Structures are given as C-alpha cells and as structure tokens.
PDB file of C-alpha atoms in Angstrom:
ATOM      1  CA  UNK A 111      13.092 105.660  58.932  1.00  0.00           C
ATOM      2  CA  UNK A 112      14.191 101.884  58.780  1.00  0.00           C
ATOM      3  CA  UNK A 113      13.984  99.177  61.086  1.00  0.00           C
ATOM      4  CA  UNK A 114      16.463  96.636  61.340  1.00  0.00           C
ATOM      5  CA  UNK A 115      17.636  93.401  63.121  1.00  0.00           C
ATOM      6  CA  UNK A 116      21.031  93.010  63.999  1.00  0.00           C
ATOM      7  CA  UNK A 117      22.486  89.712  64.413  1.00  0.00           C
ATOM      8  CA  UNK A 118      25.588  90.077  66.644  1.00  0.00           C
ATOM      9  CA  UNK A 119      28.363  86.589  66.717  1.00  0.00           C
ATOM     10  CA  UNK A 120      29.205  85.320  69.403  1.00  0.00           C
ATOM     11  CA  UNK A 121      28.053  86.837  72.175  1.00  0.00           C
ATOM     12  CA  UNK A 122      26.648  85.508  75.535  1.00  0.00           C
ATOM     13  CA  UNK A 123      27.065  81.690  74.408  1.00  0.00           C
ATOM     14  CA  UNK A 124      28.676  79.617  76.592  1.00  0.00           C
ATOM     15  CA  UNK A 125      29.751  82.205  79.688  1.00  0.00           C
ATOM     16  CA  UNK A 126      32.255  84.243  76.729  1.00  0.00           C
ATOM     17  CA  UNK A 127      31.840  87.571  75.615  1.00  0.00           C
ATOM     18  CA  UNK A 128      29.187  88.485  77.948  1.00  0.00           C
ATOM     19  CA  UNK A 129      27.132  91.441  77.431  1.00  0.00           C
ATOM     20  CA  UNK A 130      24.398  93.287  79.217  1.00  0.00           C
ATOM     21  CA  UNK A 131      21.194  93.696  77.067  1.00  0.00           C
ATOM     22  CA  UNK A 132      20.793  96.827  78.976  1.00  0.00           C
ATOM     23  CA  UNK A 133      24.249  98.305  78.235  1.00  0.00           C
ATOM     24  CA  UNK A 134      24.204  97.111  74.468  1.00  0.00           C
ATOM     25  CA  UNK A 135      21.121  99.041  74.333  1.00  0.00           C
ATOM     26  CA  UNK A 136      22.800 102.607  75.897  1.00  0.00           C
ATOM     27  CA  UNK A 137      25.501 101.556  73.631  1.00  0.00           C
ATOM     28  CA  UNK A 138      23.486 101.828  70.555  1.00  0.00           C
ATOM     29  CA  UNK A 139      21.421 104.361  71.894  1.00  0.00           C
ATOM     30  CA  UNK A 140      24.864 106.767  72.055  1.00  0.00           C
ATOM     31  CA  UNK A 141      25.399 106.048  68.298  1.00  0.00           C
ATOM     32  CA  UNK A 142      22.127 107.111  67.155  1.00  0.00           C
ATOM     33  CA  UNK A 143      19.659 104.237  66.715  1.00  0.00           C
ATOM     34  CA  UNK A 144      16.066 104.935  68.009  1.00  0.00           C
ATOM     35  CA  UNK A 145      13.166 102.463  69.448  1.00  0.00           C
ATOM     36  CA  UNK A 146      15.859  99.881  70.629  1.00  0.00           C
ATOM     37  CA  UNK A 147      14.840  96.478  71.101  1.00  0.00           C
ATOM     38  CA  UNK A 148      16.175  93.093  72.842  1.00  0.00           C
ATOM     39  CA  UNK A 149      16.077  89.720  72.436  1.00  0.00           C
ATOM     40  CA  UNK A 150      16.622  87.589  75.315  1.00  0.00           C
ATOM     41  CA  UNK A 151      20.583  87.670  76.312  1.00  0.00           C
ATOM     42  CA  UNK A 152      21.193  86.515  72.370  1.00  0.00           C
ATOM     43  CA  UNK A 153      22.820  90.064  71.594  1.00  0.00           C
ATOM     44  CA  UNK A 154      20.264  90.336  68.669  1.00  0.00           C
ATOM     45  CA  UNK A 155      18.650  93.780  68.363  1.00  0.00           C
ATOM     46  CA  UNK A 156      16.011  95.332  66.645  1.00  0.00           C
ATOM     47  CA  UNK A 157      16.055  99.258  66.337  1.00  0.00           C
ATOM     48  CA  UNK A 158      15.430 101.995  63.448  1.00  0.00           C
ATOM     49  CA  UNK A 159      18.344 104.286  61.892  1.00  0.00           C
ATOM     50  CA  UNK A 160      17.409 106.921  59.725  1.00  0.00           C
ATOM     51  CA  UNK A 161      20.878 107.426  57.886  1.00  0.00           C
ATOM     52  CA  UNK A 162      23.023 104.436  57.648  1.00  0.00           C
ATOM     53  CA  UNK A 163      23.461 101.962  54.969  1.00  0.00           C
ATOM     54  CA  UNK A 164      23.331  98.473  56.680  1.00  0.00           C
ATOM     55  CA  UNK A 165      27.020  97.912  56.281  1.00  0.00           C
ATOM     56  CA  UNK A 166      28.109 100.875  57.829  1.00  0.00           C
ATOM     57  CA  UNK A 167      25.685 100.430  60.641  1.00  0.00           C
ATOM     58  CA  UNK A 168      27.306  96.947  61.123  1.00  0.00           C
ATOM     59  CA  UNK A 169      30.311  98.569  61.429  1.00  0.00           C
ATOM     60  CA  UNK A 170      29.338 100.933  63.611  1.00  0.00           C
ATOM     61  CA  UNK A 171      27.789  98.055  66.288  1.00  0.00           C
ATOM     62  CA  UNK A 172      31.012  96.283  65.565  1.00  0.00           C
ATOM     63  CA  UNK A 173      33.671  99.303  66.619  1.00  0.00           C
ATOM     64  CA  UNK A 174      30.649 100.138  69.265  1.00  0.00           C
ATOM     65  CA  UNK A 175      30.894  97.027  70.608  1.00  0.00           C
ATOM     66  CA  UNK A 176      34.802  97.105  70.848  1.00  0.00           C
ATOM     67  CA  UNK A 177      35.671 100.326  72.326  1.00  0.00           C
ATOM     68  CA  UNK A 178      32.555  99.590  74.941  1.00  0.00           C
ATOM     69  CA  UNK A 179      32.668  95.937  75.803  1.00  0.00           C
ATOM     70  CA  UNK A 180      36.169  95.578  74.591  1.00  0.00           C
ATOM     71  CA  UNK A 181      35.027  92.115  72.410  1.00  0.00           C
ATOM     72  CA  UNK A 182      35.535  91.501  68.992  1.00  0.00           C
ATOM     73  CA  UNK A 183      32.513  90.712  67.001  1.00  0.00           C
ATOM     74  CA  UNK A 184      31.027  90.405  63.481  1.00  0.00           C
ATOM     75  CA  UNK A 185      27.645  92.079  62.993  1.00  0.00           C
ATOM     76  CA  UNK A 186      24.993  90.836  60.534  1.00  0.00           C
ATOM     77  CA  UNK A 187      22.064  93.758  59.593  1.00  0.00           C
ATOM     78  CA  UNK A 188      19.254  92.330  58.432  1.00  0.00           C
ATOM     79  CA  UNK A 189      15.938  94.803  57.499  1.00  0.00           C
ATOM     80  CA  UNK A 190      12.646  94.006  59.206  1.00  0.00           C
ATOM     81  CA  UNK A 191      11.603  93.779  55.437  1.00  0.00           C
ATOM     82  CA  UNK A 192      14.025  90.915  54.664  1.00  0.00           C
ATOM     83  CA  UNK A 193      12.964  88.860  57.628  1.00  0.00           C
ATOM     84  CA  UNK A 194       9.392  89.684  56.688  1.00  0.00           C
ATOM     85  CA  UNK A 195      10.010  88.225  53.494  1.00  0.00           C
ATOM     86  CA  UNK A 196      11.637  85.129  54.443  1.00  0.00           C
ATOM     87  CA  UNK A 197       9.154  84.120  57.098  1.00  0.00           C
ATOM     88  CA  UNK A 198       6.123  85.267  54.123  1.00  0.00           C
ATOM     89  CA  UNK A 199       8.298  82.300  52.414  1.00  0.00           C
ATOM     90  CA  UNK A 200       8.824  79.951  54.459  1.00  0.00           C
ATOM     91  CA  UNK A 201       8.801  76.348  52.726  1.00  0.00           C
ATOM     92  CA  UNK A 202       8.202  74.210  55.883  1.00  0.00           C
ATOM     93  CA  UNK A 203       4.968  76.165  57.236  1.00  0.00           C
ATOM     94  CA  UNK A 204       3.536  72.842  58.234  1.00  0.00           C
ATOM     95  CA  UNK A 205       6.251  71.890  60.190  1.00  0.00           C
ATOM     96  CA  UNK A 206       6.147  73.052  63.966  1.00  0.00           C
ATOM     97  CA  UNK A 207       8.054  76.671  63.845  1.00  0.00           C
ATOM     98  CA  UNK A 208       9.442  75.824  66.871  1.00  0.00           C
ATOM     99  CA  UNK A 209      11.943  73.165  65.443  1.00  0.00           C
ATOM    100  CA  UNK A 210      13.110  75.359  62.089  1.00  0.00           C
ATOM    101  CA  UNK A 211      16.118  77.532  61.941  1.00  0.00           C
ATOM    102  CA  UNK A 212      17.624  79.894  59.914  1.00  0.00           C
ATOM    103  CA  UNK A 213      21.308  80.471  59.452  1.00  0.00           C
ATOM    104  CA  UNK A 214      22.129  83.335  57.616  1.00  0.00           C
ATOM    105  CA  UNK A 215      25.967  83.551  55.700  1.00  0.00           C
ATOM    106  CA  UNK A 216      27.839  86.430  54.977  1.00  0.00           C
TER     107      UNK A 216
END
C-alpha cells in the first residue's frame, strides 16, 4: 500500500471551479482510494491506493473529477516518498519555511 499526494489545478482559486473537500473526498472514496486526506479548500489530497500506477490514478481523479464536479482539471501524483525526499533536501533550510515554495512541472 502507497500513499500519495495529489496536486489538483485549478481548483477553488479565485471563486472558479469550486469544490467541496468533503465531496472530493466521497468522490475518491467511490474509486477506491483509502485513508483520504484534505488540505484546506486547495483540492490537494493525500490518500493510499494499493493498485494504480500514479498516472493512471491521475487519470482516474481527473475523469472523477469531470463526470462528478463537471470541471476540467489536470492532476499531478506525487508519492509521500518524493515529497519526503525533497523536503530531506531542501537547500534553503535556514530560510523561514514559511516564505519557500515549490512548483512542481509536468
């Protein structure tokens, strides 16, 4: 068993594409993904999948997402491993965290 982060685009920024935290959570709950978490109202989720590859759980949120909410979204899975790792490496630990950011590209 896996856990992930998924980083969904564009949703709940600015009054567009508004979701629910506690519907996105059914949502994912319906496709299979276990020990679903929330972040704020950013659409980001943290949850373990057994099964998928992380591109075909992507796809999954993304199609989820669709038929659900009826918005059309890009999803970016990230493993709890891979965040690990880049905080573990962080090259401006001196620097107060609450001022870094990390943009991640496709």
């Amino acid at each position: 068993m896996s856990e992930y982060i998924s980083l969904i685009r564009g949703i709940n920024i600015g009054g567009r594409n508004q979701i629910k935290m506690g519907e996105l959570k059914e949502v994912c709950a319906k496709i299979g993904f276990t020990d679903i978490k929330t972040y704020i109202q950013s659409g980001n989720l943290i949850f373990t999948e057994t099964e998928r590859n992380k591109l075909s759980i992507a796809t999954t949120i993304e199609k989820a997402i669709f038929k659900h909410f009826g918005i059309k979204t890009v999803v970016l899975i990230k493993s709890k491993k891979q965040f690990d790792t880049i905080i573990k490496n962080n090259p401006y630990a001196d620097i107060d965290q609450s001022k870094l950011y990390i943009t991640f590209l496709f």
